[in-house]
Coordinates of C-alpha atoms in Angstrom, one line a residue:
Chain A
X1 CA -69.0 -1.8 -56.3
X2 CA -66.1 0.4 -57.7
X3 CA -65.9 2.3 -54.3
X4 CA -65.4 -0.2 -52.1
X5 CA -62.8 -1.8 -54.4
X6 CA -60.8 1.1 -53.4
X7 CA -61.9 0.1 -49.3
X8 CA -60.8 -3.6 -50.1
X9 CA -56.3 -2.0 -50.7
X10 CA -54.9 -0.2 -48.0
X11 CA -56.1 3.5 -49.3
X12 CA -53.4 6.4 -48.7
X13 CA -55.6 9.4 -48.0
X14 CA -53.3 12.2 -50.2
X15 CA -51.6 14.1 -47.9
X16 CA -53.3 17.6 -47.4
X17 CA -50.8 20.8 -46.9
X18 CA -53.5 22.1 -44.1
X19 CA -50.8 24.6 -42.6
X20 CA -47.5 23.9 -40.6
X21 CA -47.7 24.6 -36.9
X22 CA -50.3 27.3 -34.7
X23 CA -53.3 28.3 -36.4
X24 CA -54.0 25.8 -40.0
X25 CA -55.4 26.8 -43.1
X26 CA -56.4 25.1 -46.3
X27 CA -53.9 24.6 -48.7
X28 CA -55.5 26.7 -52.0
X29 CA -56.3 24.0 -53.9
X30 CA -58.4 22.3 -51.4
X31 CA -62.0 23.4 -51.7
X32 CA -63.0 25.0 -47.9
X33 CA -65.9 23.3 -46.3
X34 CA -65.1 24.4 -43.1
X35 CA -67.9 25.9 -41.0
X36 CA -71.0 25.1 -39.0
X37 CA -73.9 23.4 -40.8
X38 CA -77.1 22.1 -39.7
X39 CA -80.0 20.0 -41.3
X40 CA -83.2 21.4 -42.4
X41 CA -85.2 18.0 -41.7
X42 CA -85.0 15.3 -39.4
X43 CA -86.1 11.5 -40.5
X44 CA -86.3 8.8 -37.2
X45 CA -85.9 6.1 -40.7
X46 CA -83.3 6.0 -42.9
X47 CA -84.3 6.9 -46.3
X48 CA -82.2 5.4 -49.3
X49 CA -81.6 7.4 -52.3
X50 CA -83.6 6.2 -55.0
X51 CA -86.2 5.0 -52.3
X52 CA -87.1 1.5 -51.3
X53 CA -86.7 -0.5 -48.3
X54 CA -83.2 -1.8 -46.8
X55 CA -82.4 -4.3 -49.1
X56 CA -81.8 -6.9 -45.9
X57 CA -80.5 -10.3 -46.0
X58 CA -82.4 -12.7 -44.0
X59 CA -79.8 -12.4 -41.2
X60 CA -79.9 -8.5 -41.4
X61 CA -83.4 -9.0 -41.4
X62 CA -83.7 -10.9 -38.4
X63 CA -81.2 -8.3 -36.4
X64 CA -83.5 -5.7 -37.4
X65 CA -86.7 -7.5 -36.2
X66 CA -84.9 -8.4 -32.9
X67 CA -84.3 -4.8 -32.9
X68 CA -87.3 -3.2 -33.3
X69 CA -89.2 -5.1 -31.2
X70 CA -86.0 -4.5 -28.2
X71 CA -86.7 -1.2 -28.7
X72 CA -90.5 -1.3 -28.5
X73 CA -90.7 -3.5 -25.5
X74 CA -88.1 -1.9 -23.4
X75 CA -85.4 -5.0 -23.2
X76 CA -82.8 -3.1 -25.7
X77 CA -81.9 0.1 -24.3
X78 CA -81.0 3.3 -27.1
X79 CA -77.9 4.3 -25.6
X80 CA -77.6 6.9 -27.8
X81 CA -80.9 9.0 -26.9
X82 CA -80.5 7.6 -23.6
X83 CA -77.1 8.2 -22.1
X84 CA -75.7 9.7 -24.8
X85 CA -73.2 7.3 -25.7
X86 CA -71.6 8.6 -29.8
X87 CA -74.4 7.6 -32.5
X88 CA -72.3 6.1 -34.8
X89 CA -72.8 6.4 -38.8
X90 CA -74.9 6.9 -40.5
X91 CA -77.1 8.2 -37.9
X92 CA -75.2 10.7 -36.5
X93 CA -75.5 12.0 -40.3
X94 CA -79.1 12.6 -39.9
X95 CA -79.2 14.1 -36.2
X96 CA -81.1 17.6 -35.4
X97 CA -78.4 19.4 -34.1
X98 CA -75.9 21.5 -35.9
X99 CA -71.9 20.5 -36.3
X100 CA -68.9 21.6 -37.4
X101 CA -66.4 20.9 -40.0
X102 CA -62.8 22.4 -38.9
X103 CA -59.7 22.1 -40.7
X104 CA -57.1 21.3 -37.9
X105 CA -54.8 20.2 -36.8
X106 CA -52.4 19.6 -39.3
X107 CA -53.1 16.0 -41.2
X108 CA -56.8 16.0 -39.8
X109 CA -60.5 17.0 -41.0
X110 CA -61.9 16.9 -37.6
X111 CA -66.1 17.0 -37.2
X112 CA -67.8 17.8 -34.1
X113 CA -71.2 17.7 -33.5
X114 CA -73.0 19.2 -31.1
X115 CA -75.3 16.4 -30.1
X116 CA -73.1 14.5 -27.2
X117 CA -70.2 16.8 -28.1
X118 CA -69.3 13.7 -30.4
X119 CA -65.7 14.1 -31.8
X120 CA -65.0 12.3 -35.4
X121 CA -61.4 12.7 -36.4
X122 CA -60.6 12.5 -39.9
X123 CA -56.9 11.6 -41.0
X124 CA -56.0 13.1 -44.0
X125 CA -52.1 11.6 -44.2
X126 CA -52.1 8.5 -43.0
X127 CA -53.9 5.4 -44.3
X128 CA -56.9 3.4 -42.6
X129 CA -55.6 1.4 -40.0
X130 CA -54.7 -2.1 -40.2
X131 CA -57.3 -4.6 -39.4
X132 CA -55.9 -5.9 -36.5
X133 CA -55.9 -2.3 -35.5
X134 CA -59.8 -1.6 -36.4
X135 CA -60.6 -4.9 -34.8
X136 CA -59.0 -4.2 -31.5
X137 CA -60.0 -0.9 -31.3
X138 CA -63.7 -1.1 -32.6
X139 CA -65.0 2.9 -32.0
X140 CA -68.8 3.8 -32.1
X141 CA -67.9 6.4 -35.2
X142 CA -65.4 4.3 -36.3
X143 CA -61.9 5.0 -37.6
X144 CA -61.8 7.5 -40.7
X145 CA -59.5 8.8 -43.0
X146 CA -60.3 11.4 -45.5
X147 CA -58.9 12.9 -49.0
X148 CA -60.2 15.3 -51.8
X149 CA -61.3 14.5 -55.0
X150 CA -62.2 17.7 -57.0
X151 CA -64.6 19.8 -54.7
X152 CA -65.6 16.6 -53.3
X153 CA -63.7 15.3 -49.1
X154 CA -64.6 11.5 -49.6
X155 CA -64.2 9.8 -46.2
X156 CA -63.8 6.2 -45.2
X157 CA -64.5 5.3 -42.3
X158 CA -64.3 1.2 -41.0
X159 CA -63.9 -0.4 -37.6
X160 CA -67.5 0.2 -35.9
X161 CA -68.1 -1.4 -32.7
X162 CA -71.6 -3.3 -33.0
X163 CA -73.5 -1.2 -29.9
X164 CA -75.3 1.5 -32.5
X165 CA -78.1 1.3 -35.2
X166 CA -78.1 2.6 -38.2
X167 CA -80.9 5.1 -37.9
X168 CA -83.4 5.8 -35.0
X169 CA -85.7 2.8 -35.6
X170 CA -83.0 0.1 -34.9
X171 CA -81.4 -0.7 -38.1
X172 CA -78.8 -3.4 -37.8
X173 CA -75.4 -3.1 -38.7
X174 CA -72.2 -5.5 -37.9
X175 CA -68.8 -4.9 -37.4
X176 CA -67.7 -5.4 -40.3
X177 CA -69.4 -2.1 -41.7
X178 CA -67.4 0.1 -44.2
X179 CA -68.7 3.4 -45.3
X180 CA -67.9 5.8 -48.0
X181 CA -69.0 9.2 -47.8
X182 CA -68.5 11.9 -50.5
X183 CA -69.2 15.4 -48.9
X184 CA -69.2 18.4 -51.0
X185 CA -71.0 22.1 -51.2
X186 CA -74.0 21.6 -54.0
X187 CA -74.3 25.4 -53.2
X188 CA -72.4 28.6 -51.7
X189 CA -74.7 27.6 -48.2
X190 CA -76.0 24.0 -49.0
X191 CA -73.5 20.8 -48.1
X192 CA -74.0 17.3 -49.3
X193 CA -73.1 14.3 -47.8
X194 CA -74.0 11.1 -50.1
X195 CA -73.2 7.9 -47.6
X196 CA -72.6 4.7 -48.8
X197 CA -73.2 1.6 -46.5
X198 CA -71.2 -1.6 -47.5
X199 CA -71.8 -4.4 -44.7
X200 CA -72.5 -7.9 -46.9
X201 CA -73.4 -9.5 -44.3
X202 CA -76.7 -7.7 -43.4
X203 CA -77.3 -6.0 -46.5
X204 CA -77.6 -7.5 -49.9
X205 CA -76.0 -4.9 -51.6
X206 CA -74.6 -1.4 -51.0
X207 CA -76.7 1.5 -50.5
X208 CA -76.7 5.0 -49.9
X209 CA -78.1 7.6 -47.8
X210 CA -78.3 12.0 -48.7
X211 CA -78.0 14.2 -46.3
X212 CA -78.2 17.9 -47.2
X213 CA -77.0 20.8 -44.5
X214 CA -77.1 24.7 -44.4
X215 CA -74.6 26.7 -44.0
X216 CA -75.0 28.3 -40.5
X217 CA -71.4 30.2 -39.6
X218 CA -74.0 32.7 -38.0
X219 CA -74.6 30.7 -34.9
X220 CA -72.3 28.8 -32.1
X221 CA -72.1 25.0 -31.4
X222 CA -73.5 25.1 -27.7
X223 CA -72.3 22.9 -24.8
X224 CA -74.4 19.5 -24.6
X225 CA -75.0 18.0 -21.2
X226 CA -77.0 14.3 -21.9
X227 CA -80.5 15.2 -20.0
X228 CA -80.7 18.6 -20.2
X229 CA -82.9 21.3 -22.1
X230 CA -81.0 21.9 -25.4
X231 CA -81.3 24.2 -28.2
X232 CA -84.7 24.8 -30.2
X233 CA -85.0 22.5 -32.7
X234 CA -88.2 23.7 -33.8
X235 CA -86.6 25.4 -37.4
X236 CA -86.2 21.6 -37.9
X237 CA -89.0 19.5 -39.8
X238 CA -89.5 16.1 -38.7
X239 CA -88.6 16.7 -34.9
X240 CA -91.3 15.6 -32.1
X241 CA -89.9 16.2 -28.5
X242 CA -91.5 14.1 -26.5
Chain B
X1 CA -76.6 -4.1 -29.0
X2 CA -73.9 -7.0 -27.6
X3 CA -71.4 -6.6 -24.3
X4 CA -67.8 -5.5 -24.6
X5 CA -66.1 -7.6 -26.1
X6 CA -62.5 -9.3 -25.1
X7 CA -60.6 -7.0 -27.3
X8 CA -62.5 -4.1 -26.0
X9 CA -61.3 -4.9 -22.4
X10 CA -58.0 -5.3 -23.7
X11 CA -57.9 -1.5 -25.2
X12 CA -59.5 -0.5 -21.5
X13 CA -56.8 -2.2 -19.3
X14 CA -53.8 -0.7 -21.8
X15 CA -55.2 2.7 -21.6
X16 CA -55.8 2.2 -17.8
X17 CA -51.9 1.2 -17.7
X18 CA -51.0 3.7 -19.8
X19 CA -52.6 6.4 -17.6
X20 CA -51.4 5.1 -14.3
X21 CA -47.8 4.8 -16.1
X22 CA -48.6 8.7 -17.3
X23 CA -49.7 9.9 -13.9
X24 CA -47.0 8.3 -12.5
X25 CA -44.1 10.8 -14.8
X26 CA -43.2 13.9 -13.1
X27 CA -44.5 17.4 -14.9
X28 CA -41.6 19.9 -15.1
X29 CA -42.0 23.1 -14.3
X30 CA -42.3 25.8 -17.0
X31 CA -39.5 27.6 -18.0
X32 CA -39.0 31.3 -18.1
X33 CA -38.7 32.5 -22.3
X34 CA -38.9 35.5 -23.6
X35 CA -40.9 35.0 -27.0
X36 CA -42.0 37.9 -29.3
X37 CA -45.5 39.6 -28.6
X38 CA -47.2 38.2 -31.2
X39 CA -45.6 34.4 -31.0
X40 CA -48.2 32.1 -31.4
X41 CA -47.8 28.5 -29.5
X42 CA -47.9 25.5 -31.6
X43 CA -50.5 23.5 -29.1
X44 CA -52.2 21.7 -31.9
X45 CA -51.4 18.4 -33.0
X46 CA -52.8 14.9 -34.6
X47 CA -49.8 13.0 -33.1
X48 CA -49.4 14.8 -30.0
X49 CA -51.6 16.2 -26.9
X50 CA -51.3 17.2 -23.3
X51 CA -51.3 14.9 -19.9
X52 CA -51.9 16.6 -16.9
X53 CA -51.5 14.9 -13.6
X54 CA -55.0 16.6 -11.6
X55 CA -54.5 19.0 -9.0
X56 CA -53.6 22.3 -8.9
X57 CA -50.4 23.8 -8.2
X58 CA -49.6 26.8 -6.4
X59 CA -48.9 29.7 -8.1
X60 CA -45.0 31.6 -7.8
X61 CA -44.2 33.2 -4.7
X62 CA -46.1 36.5 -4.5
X63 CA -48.5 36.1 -6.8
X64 CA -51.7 35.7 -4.8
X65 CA -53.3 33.6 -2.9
X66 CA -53.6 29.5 -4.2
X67 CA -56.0 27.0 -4.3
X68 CA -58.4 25.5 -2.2
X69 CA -56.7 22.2 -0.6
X70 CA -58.3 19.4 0.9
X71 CA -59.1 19.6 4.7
X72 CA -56.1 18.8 7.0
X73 CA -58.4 16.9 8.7
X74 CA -59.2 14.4 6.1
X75 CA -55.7 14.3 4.5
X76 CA -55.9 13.2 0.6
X77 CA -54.1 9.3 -0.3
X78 CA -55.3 9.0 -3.8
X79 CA -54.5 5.3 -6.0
X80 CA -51.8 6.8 -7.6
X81 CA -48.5 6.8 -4.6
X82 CA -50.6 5.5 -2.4
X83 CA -48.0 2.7 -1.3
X84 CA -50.1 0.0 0.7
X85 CA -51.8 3.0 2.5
X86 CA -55.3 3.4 2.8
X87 CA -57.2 5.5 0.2
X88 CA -59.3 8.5 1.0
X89 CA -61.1 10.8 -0.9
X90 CA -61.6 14.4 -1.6
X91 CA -62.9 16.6 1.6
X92 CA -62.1 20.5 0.5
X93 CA -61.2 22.6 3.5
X94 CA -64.1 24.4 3.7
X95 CA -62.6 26.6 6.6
X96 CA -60.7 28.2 4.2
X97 CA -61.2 32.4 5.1
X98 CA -61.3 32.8 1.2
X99 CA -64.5 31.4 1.0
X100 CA -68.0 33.4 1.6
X101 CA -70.5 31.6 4.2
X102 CA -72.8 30.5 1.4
X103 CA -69.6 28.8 -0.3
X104 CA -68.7 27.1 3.0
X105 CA -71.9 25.8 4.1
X106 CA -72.0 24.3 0.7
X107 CA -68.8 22.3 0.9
X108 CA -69.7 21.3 4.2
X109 CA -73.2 19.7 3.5
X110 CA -70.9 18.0 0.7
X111 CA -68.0 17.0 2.8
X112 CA -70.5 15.6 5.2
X113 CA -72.6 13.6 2.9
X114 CA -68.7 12.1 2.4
X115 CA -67.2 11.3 5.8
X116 CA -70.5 10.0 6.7
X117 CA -70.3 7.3 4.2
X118 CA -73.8 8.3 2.6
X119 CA -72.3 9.4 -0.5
X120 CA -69.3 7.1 -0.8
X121 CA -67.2 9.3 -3.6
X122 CA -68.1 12.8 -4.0
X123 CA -69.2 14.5 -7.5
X124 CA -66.1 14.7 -9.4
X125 CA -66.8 15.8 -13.1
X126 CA -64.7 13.5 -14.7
X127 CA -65.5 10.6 -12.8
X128 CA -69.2 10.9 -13.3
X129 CA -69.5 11.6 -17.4
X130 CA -70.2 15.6 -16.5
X131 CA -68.7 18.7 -17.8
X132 CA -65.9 19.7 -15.9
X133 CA -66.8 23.5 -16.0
X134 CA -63.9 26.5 -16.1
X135 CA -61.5 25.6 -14.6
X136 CA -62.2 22.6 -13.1
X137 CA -62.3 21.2 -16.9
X138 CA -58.3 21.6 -16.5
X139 CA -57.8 19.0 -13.9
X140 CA -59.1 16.0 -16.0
X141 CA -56.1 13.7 -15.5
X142 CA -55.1 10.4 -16.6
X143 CA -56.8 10.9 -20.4
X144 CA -54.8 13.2 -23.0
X145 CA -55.9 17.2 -23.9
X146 CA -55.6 18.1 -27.9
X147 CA -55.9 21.7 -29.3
X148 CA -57.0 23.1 -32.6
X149 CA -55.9 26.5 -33.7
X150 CA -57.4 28.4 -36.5
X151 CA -57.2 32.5 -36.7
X152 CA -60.8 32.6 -35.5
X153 CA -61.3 29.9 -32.8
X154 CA -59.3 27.7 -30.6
X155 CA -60.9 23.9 -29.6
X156 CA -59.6 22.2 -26.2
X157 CA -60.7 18.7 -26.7
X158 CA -60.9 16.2 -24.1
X159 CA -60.2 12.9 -25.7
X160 CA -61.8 11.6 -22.1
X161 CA -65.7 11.5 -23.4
X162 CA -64.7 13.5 -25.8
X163 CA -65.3 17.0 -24.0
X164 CA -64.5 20.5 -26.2
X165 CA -64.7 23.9 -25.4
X166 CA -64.3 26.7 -27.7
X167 CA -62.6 29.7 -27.6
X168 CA -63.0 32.3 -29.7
X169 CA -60.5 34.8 -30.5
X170 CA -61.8 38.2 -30.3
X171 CA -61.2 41.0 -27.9
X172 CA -65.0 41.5 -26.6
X173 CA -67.5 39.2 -24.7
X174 CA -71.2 38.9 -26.2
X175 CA -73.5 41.3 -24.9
X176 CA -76.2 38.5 -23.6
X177 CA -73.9 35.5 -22.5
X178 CA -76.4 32.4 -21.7
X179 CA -74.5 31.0 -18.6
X180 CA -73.5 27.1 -19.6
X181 CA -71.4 24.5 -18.7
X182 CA -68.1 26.2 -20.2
X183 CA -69.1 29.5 -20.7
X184 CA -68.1 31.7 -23.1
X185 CA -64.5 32.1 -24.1
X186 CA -62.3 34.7 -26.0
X187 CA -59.0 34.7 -26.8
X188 CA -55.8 36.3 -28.0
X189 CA -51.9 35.7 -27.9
X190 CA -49.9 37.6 -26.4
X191 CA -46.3 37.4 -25.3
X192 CA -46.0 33.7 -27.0
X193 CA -49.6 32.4 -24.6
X194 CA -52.4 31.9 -25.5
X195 CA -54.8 34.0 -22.9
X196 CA -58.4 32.9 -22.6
X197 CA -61.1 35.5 -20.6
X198 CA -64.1 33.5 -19.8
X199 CA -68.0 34.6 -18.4
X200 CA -70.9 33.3 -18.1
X201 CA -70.6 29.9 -16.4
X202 CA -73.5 27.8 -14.8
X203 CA -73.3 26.6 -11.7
X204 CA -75.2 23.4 -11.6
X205 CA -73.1 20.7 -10.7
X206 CA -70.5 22.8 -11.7
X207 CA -66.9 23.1 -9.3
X208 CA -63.6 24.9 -9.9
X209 CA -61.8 21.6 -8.6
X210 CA -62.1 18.1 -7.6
X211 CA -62.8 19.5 -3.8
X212 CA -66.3 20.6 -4.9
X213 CA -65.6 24.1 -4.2
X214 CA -68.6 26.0 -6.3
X215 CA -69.2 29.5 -7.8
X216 CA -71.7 31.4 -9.0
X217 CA -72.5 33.1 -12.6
X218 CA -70.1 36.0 -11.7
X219 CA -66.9 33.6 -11.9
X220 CA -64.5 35.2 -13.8
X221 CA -61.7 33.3 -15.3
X222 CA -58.7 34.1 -17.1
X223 CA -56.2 31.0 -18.1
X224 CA -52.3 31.7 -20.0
X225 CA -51.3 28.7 -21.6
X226 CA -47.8 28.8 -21.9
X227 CA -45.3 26.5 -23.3
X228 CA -42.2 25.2 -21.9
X229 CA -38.8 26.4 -23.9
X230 CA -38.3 23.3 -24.9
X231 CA -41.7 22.9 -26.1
X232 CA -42.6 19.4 -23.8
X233 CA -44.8 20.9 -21.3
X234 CA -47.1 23.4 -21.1
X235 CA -48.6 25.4 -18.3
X236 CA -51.9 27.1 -17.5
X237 CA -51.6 30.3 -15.0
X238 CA -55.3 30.8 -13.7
X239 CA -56.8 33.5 -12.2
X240 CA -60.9 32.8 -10.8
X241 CA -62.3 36.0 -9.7
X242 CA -65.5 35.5 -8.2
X243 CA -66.9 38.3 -5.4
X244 CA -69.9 36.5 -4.7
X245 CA -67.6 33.6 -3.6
X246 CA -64.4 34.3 -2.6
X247 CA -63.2 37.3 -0.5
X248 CA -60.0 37.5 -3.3
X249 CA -59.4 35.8 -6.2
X250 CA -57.6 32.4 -6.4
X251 CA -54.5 32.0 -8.4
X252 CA -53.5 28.5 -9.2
X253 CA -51.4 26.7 -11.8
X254 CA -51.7 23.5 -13.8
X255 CA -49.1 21.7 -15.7
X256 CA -49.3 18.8 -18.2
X257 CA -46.6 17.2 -19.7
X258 CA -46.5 16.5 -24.1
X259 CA -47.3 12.6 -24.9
X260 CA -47.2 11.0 -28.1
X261 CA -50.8 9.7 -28.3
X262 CA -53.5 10.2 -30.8
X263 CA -56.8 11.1 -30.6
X264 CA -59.0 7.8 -29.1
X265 CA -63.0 7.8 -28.5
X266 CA -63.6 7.0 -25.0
X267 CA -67.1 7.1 -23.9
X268 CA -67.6 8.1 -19.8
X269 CA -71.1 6.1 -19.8
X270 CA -69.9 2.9 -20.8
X271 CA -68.0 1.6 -17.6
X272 CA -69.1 4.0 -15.1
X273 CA -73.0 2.8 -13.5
X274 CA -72.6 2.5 -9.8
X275 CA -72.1 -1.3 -9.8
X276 CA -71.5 -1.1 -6.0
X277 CA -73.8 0.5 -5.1
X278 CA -71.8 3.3 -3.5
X279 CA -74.5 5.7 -4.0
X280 CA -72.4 7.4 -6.7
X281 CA -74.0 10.7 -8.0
X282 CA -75.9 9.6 -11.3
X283 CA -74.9 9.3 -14.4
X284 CA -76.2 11.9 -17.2
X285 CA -79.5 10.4 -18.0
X286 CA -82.3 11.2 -20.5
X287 CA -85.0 9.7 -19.4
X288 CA -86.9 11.2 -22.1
X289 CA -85.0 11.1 -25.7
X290 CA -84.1 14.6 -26.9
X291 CA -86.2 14.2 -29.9

């Protein structure tokens, strides 16, 4: 796939003029997506654009069986709901709970969500890290550098550790994961983030994800304590609290 | 989901060297500067952030009353310079006139449940995967503070389970603050600081220090960041007012020194479970998912 060519060289995010030092702002080329945004919907299963099931190989397969049934009889443990350890991609993509996309400091897209106050730094001058690098410090969100393309931040992200699922029913991944997401405003209040999932050796071929966010710069990202009563998350189709 | 791997102990032991090696550096004192009203400190940076070294500090001479210290009684040897002697741990000095009865009795009970050997740490934010509240947030040592600064907001982000509060810079609080774990913050610069006015805290499980000394929802806190001339370290003058707590505010200092270090994810629930059964205080647990 022509996108993950581009994953296989060492990729140079362009450098992004996001501001010299103290408060940063968007160089005037760069199209602002800064704000807070939160999902209209909430899906426990990935969904792939253009439908279908995970297009598993038999070893991906078998992960995901082991997985599932983990999850269903109690001997694997979701860290993520449970002690809110970082979700990882793509699910944190599809969580309930709104996040924010700041332009700062300078040289970084940085993305905080308000689910498990998880911090994602984006590089935006610096290439991905060696692999070395990615190997020795595998992160739950992985290591990520972004650049723009048009109106479009594309993002790769590589170096996963292998202790998160791809979505809430226990979708495998391995370490060897590389993601490419393209995020861009569809409307003046509507974002788009189109993930694409490159890991050969569970998946048969790449595949992509949609997740679509509203503009919500009229609230505040709260404070998130794992275990405690959080926001209403009733505006949100798809959510069951226990 | 598979155990830590070799190479993931690795990256645990080097940034475990690399915070004893931190704590271990000296944090110089702030220098006096004269910058222009409306200078705004350059705090925010990819490549560099803020080390602090935990406790408070006194403030200058004059300038009000200090901390809370630890009990005489139970002097403090902590890992760090403690040179072959034993190692102790945090007992506030609860007989400290500042504090109202209520406050007392409460770090007391909590000293108690200490020196008996019942509880065989006490809560300490950082140490336990909590929210460190304002100010104790502050006094997160050993693991690297980064800011962002945009006209509208300031972020503080711990890279240490990746903690963030948000300050907001405006001149006027919200009308209906819902107390929480950091409050509500606004902001302005003046003088070359960045001053930060923050309400509505909770108060569960929530201390202004490591010495477990609580508040109530009326704490009042204002923090001046304020660089160094040189630019290398940077110090936070605090002021916690708090009526239902203390008979006069407490003014208190904290320093952290610049280090080259970017942002890494460290995640507090990984390698923290009580495997000694020390009776730690738990974890953050859902024992029900969120959703």
């Amino acid at each position: 796939m022509k996108a993950f060519r581009l994953l296989a060289v060492v990729s140079v995010a362009a450098p992004l003029a996001l501001g010299a030092a103290g408060p940063t702002v968007a160089a005037d080329a760069t199209p602002d997506l800064s704000g807070i945004y939160w999902a209209s919907e909430y899906r426990a299963k990935i969904q792939l654009v253009g439908g279908g099931e995970l297009p598993l190989t038999a070893e991906g397969k078998a992960a995901y069986e082991q997985n599932m049934a983990g999850l269903k009889d109690g001997s694997i443990t979701d860290n993520a709901r449970r002690f809110c350890v970082p979700d990882g991609l793509p699910r944190v993509l599809a969580n309930p709970y709104p996040f924010e996309i700041i332009y700062g400091p300078p040289g970084q897209i940085t993305v905080i969500y308000e689910l498990s106050h998880q911090v994602r730094p984006v590089a935006t001058d610096k290439p991905m890290p060696s692999a070395d690098e990615l190997e020795t410090w595998p992160f739950y969100n992985g290591h990520s550098v972004g650049h723009f393309e048009a109106d479009t931040l594309v993002i790769e992200t590589a170096g996963f550790n292998e202790k998160t699922f791809l979505d809430a029913t226990g979708a495998p991944h391995t370490d060897e994961m590389r993601t490419l997401e393209r995020i861009r405003k569809i409307s003046p209040t509507q974002l788009e983030d189109v993930i694409t999932i490159h890991d050969p050796k569970y998946y048969t071929r790449d595949w992509q994800a949609r997740f679509v966010y509203t503009l919500r710069n009229d609230i505040r990202i709260e404070d998130y304590n794992c275990g405690e009563p959080h926001r209403d998350l009733s505006s949100v189709a798809g959510v069951r609290r226990p | 989901m598979k155990s830590p791997s070799r190479l993931e102990c690795r990256y645990v032991a080097s940034a475990l060297a690399f915070a004893a090696f931190c704590l271990g550096m000296a944090v110089a004192p702030v220098s006096a500067q004269t910058p222009a009203k409306n200078d705004i400190p350059n705090l925010a940076s990819k490549s560099f952030a803020w080390l602090s070294g935990a406790d408070w500090f006194d403030p200058p001479p004059g300038a009000g009353r200090g901390p809370i210290r630890q009990d005489p009684d139970y002097p403090f040897v902590g890992n760090v310079g403690a040179n072959g002697r034993q190692v102790t741990v945090r007992v506030g000095n609860y007989k400290d006139p500042v504090l109202k009865p209520w406050a007392a009795k409460e770090m007391r009970e909590s000293n108690e449940e200490v020196i008996s050997g019942k509880r065989a740490v006490g809560f300490a934010a950082q140490a336990r995967c909590y929210p460190g509240g304002v100010p104790g947030q502050l006094l997160y040592p050993a693991e690297p503070m980064y800011f962002i600064q945009t006209p509208k907001e300031v972020w503080m982000i711990w890279q240490r389970d990746h903690m963030v509060r948000r300050v907001y810079m405006t001149d006027k609080h919200s009308d209906n603050v819902k107390p929480s774990w950091f409050g509500e913050s606004i902001g302005r610069y003046e003088n070359g600081e960045l001053v930060v006015d923050t309400i509505g805290l909770s108060t569960q499980n929530s201390y202004i220090d490591n010495l477990r000394t609580p508040h109530t929802e009326k704490e009042h806190v204002v923090e001046r960041f304020k660089l160094s001339a040189d630019g290398n370290s940077l110090e936070a003058y605090v002021i916690v007012e708090d009526p239902d707590t203390f008979h006069e505010p407490l003014h208190m200092v904290q320093r952290w020194r610049k280090v080259k270090n970017e942002l890494l994810e460290t995640v507090c629930a990984e390698n923290n479970a009580d495997h000694f059964k020390q009776n730690l205080f738990p974890l953050p647990e859902a024992t029900t998912p969120d959703f």
